[in-house]
Amino acid sequence: MKTTSIMIVGVGGQGTLLASKLLGNVLLKQGYDVKLSEVHGMSQRGGSVVTYVRYGDKVYSPIVDQGEADYILSFEILESARWISYLKEGGRLITNTQKTWPMPVITGTVPYPENIVEKLSAMADVTAVDALKLAEEAGSSKAVNVVLIGVLSKLMDIPEAVWLQAIDETVPQKFLELNKRAFALGRACGAGE
Amino acid sequence: MKKLMLGNQAVARGLYQAGCRFVSSYPGTPSTEITEQAALYDEIYAEWAPNEKTAAEAAVGASLAGVRSFCAMKHVGFNVAADPLFTASYTGVNGGFVITVADDPGMHSSQNEQDSRHYAIASKLAMLEPSDSQECCDFVTAAYEISETYDTPVILRTCTRVAHSQSLVELKDRDERALKPYERNPQKYVAAPANAVKRHVEVEKRMEALRAFAETTGLNRDEMGDTSIGFVTSGTCYLYVKEAFPEASVFKLGLVNPMPVKRLADFAEKVDRLIVVEELDGVIENHLRAVGIRVDGGKDIFGLLGELSQNRIREKLGAALPSFAAYEEAVPGRPPVMCPGCPHRGLFTVLSKLKLTVLGDIGCYTLGSGAPLNAVDSVLCMGASIGMAHGYTKVLGEDAAKKTVAVIGDSTFMHSGMTGIVNLVYNRGIATVLVLDNSITGMTGHQQNPTTGLTLQNEPTYPIRIEDFCRAVGVQRVRVVDPQDMAATEAAIKEEVEAIEPSVIIVRRPCALLKYVKHNPPLSVDPDKCKGCRSCMKIGCPAIRFSDKKASIDATICVGCGLCEQMCRFGAFEHKEVR
């Protein structure tokens, strides 16, 4: 099988690392060769963060380059605009519609761009969801990551039970029910396309 | 059994499997997790040392005592550890001794982009370079075998993409090793001139033997394919080459110092075009050229800066690139910022207001240099703030000293700030030093340090108090402030910069991300009271927004620290749940 590439992008502190851990776990269960690449340190702290996930029979490079991503899972809409060039032709962007202002916008140096979802939809296949609202509906704003994983799960050809088992193994026991609700709400959105 | 492991986690697994018993390191991205993960194995004693030099010396001592020992550091940490390591090259080892150095091409979290391979050449130490997590694990055992066979410390070089990528690792059992008894041997271990002269002869013999080893070891391998192009590469670049040119012939170096010159010459003979792919400096390329091997492309194609990738290699060699479309408008940058509730924010707001010359240091507080605080004049290396403040104020005198401070964190102070304070006292300096004590090593992800009262394993130990240290070495003016109280912090700084003698202010409040730190509910803004003066925007808090001439708060990230409230003259910030 050819290597498939997924990027998880967002803002430091949004829980992108848990999402990549979950996804890695799922792919491992499916018997794939898997590589994940993340950057720690200075790039967290509210900065733009990106994790690369690649899987297939044999994966070489741990990173995804421009025009190579089959899926981009974005936790923040401005980050979707930043990373859209990494999507391959025919790839799909799954994006949270949440806005987190970066410091240049907060300080008034530049405005937060408008109508990003519309503009991105003209460029590529886009699934846009209000993951924050769904996470709150599930019980916590922190569950945005699992909502988005839920959306992705519907678009990928892997049985739901595998995802649920990975959630079971990855999230702390006391947040398990909350995360299962978040996953189900996300998965329902993925079906809407 | 196969497990998905971070490169650093795999190095730690390699240490376990190789029977390593002693690890001493100082945290540094991207090397930190090795030591944290090694500490999880009961069979390995692991510790955080105050700096890389102390860590390396402790590991040399453990090797002398007869166990396999180890220390990890980031590339700039090697600068600090270089002194013991260069001479440990002469004394050799008893138990095997391996050092991991993690380079950071692209400077994801570093102040420079130095290439550690130069150190291997300069110190005459063997250097191995893994490409993925499996090799991170396997190369540790190989490194110990080289170390003990050739009586030498061995360096394992990683980079950000190896250290912080996860891939599959086949787990093996531990090879428990007996203590190798220490035998007194001053001719070997006392690096005094008369002995060292003879040891240098041994070092050169060893390099000769290692060059012969390089020609036969499985650490290096050729993968012959299409011979119209042949790549010589190593580490993460090997993976990029395989991704970009899967059919091409590749010579993969696992041992990057010394290099297998004969095998490389044979490889060069077999291919039409020999291309060297390496990040940072042309270390492999220059060596090939020096020994007379034809190189058809290297740094002239790829340059000296930053990281490579599969696309960059494709592009530079004229291969087709995948098509893509970029977003049509400029996308605002998202630089890292101090977290909501960060104790450094209050201090830097004051420093920004007072318009002081701030000689900074390495840590989260380096972020005080960014907009809108713009409160840092220099950042050089670990501990430099104090030394620089001394030199700066010595030259410019009392008036400048009244407008200058050094800023350094607690862990950085323990790392290499202490000697700066001693210099300040000893040489009758007049600088003011602010020690930002947030009770943890923050930027690298919360490691304990000598001031926190806890070891790497979170066991209680003696907490070194920075104020006691400063008083003990002769600083007469030492005081403690809470940066959350900006008025008190401002008053203290104004007083201390006026004093024409060394003074130290400990600016103390725990990191907002520590689990035991309790936060308040998010604040909210009363739009009727907000006059749109933007005072609250000066603190650079990611939780405050400003639109339609009013401030508002992002309740999902506000931790209710109340700094914005201190900035507001109209009482517009309110303590209540917004939803």
mmCIF file of N, CA and C in Angstrom, chain B residues 85-142:
data_model
loop_
_atom_site.group_PDB
_atom_site.id
_atom_site.type_symbol
_atom_site.label_atom_id
_atom_site.label_comp_id
_atom_site.label_asym_id
_atom_site.label_seq_id
_atom_site.Cartn_x
_atom_site.Cartn_y
_atom_site.Cartn_z
ATOM 1 N N LEU B 85 34.868 16.259 27.914
ATOM 2 C CA LEU B 85 34.757 15.245 26.855
ATOM 3 C C LEU B 85 36.003 15.195 25.961
ATOM 4 N N PHE B 86 36.589 16.351 25.682
ATOM 5 C CA PHE B 86 37.789 16.344 24.838
ATOM 6 C C PHE B 86 38.931 15.569 25.512
ATOM 7 N N THR B 87 39.014 15.687 26.830
ATOM 8 C CA THR B 87 40.107 14.978 27.502
ATOM 9 C C THR B 87 39.724 13.547 27.846
ATOM 10 N N ALA B 88 38.435 13.283 28.036
ATOM 11 C CA ALA B 88 37.994 11.891 28.205
ATOM 12 C C ALA B 88 38.337 11.084 26.957
ATOM 13 N N SER B 89 38.471 11.767 25.839
ATOM 14 C CA SER B 89 38.927 11.112 24.611
ATOM 15 C C SER B 89 40.342 10.548 24.823
ATOM 16 N N TYR B 90 41.148 11.241 25.621
ATOM 17 C CA TYR B 90 42.520 10.786 25.901
ATOM 18 C C TYR B 90 42.533 9.700 26.980
ATOM 19 N N THR B 91 41.760 9.898 28.042
ATOM 20 C CA THR B 91 41.829 8.943 29.160
ATOM 21 C C THR B 91 41.123 7.642 28.812
ATOM 22 N N GLY B 92 40.169 7.709 27.887
ATOM 23 C CA GLY B 92 39.388 6.521 27.548
ATOM 24 C C GLY B 92 38.431 6.163 28.670
ATOM 25 N N VAL B 93 37.935 4.936 28.645
ATOM 26 C CA VAL B 93 36.848 4.555 29.549
ATOM 27 C C VAL B 93 37.238 3.312 30.346
ATOM 28 N N ASN B 94 36.425 2.997 31.335
ATOM 29 C CA ASN B 94 36.469 1.668 31.948
ATOM 30 C C ASN B 94 35.192 0.958 31.512
ATOM 31 N N GLY B 95 34.056 1.271 32.164
ATOM 32 C CA GLY B 95 32.762 0.867 31.599
ATOM 33 C C GLY B 95 32.506 1.724 30.366
ATOM 34 N N GLY B 96 31.719 1.230 29.431
ATOM 35 C CA GLY B 96 31.449 1.999 28.215
ATOM 36 C C GLY B 96 30.792 3.345 28.524
ATOM 37 N N PHE B 97 31.086 4.363 27.698
ATOM 38 C CA PHE B 97 30.541 5.709 27.927
ATOM 39 C C PHE B 97 30.031 6.261 26.591
ATOM 40 N N VAL B 98 28.740 6.580 26.565
ATOM 41 C CA VAL B 98 28.103 7.096 25.349
ATOM 42 C C VAL B 98 27.464 8.448 25.653
ATOM 43 N N ILE B 99 27.623 9.367 24.723
ATOM 44 C CA ILE B 99 27.026 10.704 24.842
ATOM 45 C C ILE B 99 26.061 10.869 23.671
ATOM 46 N N THR B 100 24.827 11.300 23.941
ATOM 47 C CA THR B 100 23.955 11.682 22.833
ATOM 48 C C THR B 100 23.942 13.195 22.716
ATOM 49 N N VAL B 101 24.151 13.674 21.501
ATOM 50 C CA VAL B 101 24.016 15.104 21.238
ATOM 51 C C VAL B 101 22.930 15.272 20.180
ATOM 52 N N ALA B 102 21.961 16.133 20.487
ATOM 53 C CA ALA B 102 20.806 16.322 19.602
ATOM 54 C C ALA B 102 20.916 17.673 18.911
ATOM 55 N N ASP B 103 21.143 17.633 17.608
ATOM 56 C CA ASP B 103 21.238 18.872 16.827
ATOM 57 C C ASP B 103 19.833 19.378 16.480
ATOM 58 N N ASP B 104 19.766 20.631 16.093
ATOM 59 C CA ASP B 104 18.465 21.239 15.808
ATOM 60 C C ASP B 104 18.502 22.034 14.508
ATOM 61 N N PRO B 105 18.710 21.326 13.371
ATOM 62 C CA PRO B 105 18.665 22.049 12.095
ATOM 63 C C PRO B 105 17.302 22.728 11.931
ATOM 64 N N GLY B 106 17.300 23.945 11.477
ATOM 65 C CA GLY B 106 16.039 24.676 11.380
ATOM 66 C C GLY B 106 15.729 25.449 12.661
ATOM 67 N N MET B 107 16.489 25.192 13.708
ATOM 68 C CA MET B 107 16.351 25.922 14.980
ATOM 69 C C MET B 107 14.910 26.008 15.474
ATOM 70 N N HIS B 108 14.279 24.844 15.609
ATOM 71 C CA HIS B 108 12.919 24.808 16.149
ATOM 72 C C HIS B 108 12.896 25.367 17.570
ATOM 73 N N SER B 109 13.954 25.130 18.332
ATOM 74 C CA SER B 109 13.969 25.623 19.712
ATOM 75 C C SER B 109 15.400 25.816 20.185
ATOM 76 N N SER B 110 16.177 26.525 19.397
ATOM 77 C CA SER B 110 17.585 26.735 19.745
ATOM 78 C C SER B 110 18.047 28.097 19.275
ATOM 79 N N GLN B 111 19.182 28.505 19.837
ATOM 80 C CA GLN B 111 19.718 29.821 19.520
ATOM 81 C C GLN B 111 20.726 29.803 18.393
ATOM 82 N N ASN B 112 21.176 28.614 17.994
ATOM 83 C CA ASN B 112 22.035 28.540 16.811
ATOM 84 C C ASN B 112 21.846 27.181 16.150
ATOM 85 N N GLU B 113 22.564 26.994 15.070
ATOM 86 C CA GLU B 113 22.352 25.818 14.223
ATOM 87 C C GLU B 113 23.668 25.059 14.070
ATOM 88 N N GLN B 114 24.491 25.035 15.136
ATOM 89 C CA GLN B 114 25.822 24.423 15.013
ATOM 90 C C GLN B 114 25.721 22.933 14.706
ATOM 91 N N ASP B 115 26.729 22.444 14.003
ATOM 92 C CA ASP B 115 26.752 21.059 13.528
ATOM 93 C C ASP B 115 27.704 20.259 14.416
ATOM 94 N N SER B 116 27.155 19.358 15.213
ATOM 95 C CA SER B 116 27.953 18.638 16.214
ATOM 96 C C SER B 116 28.987 17.705 15.624
ATOM 97 N N ARG B 117 28.873 17.415 14.343
ATOM 98 C CA ARG B 117 29.840 16.494 13.754
ATOM 99 C C ARG B 117 31.262 17.053 13.828
ATOM 100 N N HIS B 118 31.357 18.404 13.831
ATOM 101 C CA HIS B 118 32.686 18.997 13.975
ATOM 102 C C HIS B 118 33.324 18.602 15.300
ATOM 103 N N TYR B 119 32.490 18.441 16.320
ATOM 104 C CA TYR B 119 33.014 18.063 17.640
ATOM 105 C C TYR B 119 33.606 16.661 17.614
ATOM 106 N N ALA B 120 32.947 15.758 16.893
ATOM 107 C CA ALA B 120 33.457 14.386 16.824
ATOM 108 C C ALA B 120 34.841 14.382 16.186
ATOM 109 N N ILE B 121 34.984 15.188 15.133
ATOM 110 C CA ILE B 121 36.276 15.253 14.445
ATOM 111 C C ILE B 121 37.313 15.903 15.364
ATOM 112 N N ALA B 122 36.932 17.029 15.993
ATOM 113 C CA ALA B 122 37.885 17.776 16.817
ATOM 114 C C ALA B 122 38.303 17.003 18.063
ATOM 115 N N SER B 123 37.366 16.260 18.653
ATOM 116 C CA SER B 123 37.685 15.536 19.897
ATOM 117 C C SER B 123 38.182 14.127 19.604
ATOM 118 N N LYS B 124 38.193 13.742 18.326
ATOM 119 C CA LYS B 124 38.652 12.416 17.901
ATOM 120 C C LYS B 124 37.841 11.307 18.566
ATOM 121 N N LEU B 125 36.536 11.487 18.506
ATOM 122 C CA LEU B 125 35.626 10.477 19.047
ATOM 123 C C LEU B 125 34.787 9.888 17.911
ATOM 124 N N ALA B 126 34.478 8.613 18.038
ATOM 125 C CA ALA B 126 33.582 7.988 17.071
ATOM 126 C C ALA B 126 32.194 8.595 17.218
ATOM 127 N N MET B 127 31.498 8.774 16.075
ATOM 128 C CA MET B 127 30.134 9.315 16.125
ATOM 129 C C MET B 127 29.212 8.466 15.263
ATOM 130 N N LEU B 128 28.087 8.053 15.861
ATOM 131 C CA LEU B 128 27.066 7.284 15.152
ATOM 132 C C LEU B 128 25.856 8.181 14.902
ATOM 133 N N GLU B 129 25.161 7.932 13.783
ATOM 134 C CA GLU B 129 24.001 8.768 13.488
ATOM 135 C C GLU B 129 22.817 7.906 13.049
ATOM 136 N N PRO B 130 21.834 7.691 13.942
ATOM 137 C CA PRO B 130 20.649 6.905 13.581
ATOM 138 C C PRO B 130 19.673 7.702 12.720
ATOM 139 N N SER B 131 18.858 6.963 11.942
ATOM 140 C CA SER B 131 17.857 7.606 11.082
ATOM 141 C C SER B 131 16.457 7.557 11.665
ATOM 142 N N ASP B 132 16.179 6.509 12.436
ATOM 143 C CA ASP B 132 14.814 6.355 12.969
ATOM 144 C C ASP B 132 14.895 5.743 14.367
ATOM 145 N N SER B 133 13.750 5.447 14.947
ATOM 146 C CA SER B 133 13.729 4.992 16.332
ATOM 147 C C SER B 133 14.397 3.626 16.495
ATOM 148 N N GLN B 134 14.201 2.722 15.525
ATOM 149 C CA GLN B 134 14.850 1.409 15.624
ATOM 150 C C GLN B 134 16.362 1.573 15.707
ATOM 151 N N GLU B 135 16.883 2.444 14.865
ATOM 152 C CA GLU B 135 18.332 2.669 14.896
ATOM 153 C C GLU B 135 18.753 3.407 16.169
ATOM 154 N N CYS B 136 17.908 4.299 16.667
ATOM 155 C CA CYS B 136 18.229 4.967 17.940
ATOM 156 C C CYS B 136 18.494 3.913 19.009
ATOM 157 N N CYS B 137 17.637 2.902 19.030
ATOM 158 C CA CYS B 137 17.748 1.831 20.023
ATOM 159 C C CYS B 137 18.975 0.960 19.727
ATOM 160 N N ASP B 138 19.095 0.479 18.495
ATOM 161 C CA ASP B 138 20.185 -0.448 18.147
ATOM 162 C C ASP B 138 21.562 0.206 18.225
ATOM 163 N N PHE B 139 21.639 1.464 17.822
ATOM 164 C CA PHE B 139 22.948 2.119 17.773
ATOM 165 C C PHE B 139 23.527 2.363 19.168
ATOM 166 N N VAL B 140 22.657 2.386 20.184
ATOM 167 C CA VAL B 140 23.173 2.555 21.548
ATOM 168 C C VAL B 140 24.038 1.349 21.917
ATOM 169 N N THR B 141 23.538 0.144 21.622
ATOM 170 C CA THR B 141 24.322 -1.068 21.901
ATOM 171 C C THR B 141 25.615 -1.061 21.083
ATOM 172 N N ALA B 142 25.497 -0.686 19.806
ATOM 173 C CA ALA B 142 26.692 -0.624 18.947
ATOM 174 C C ALA B 142 27.694 0.379 19.511
#
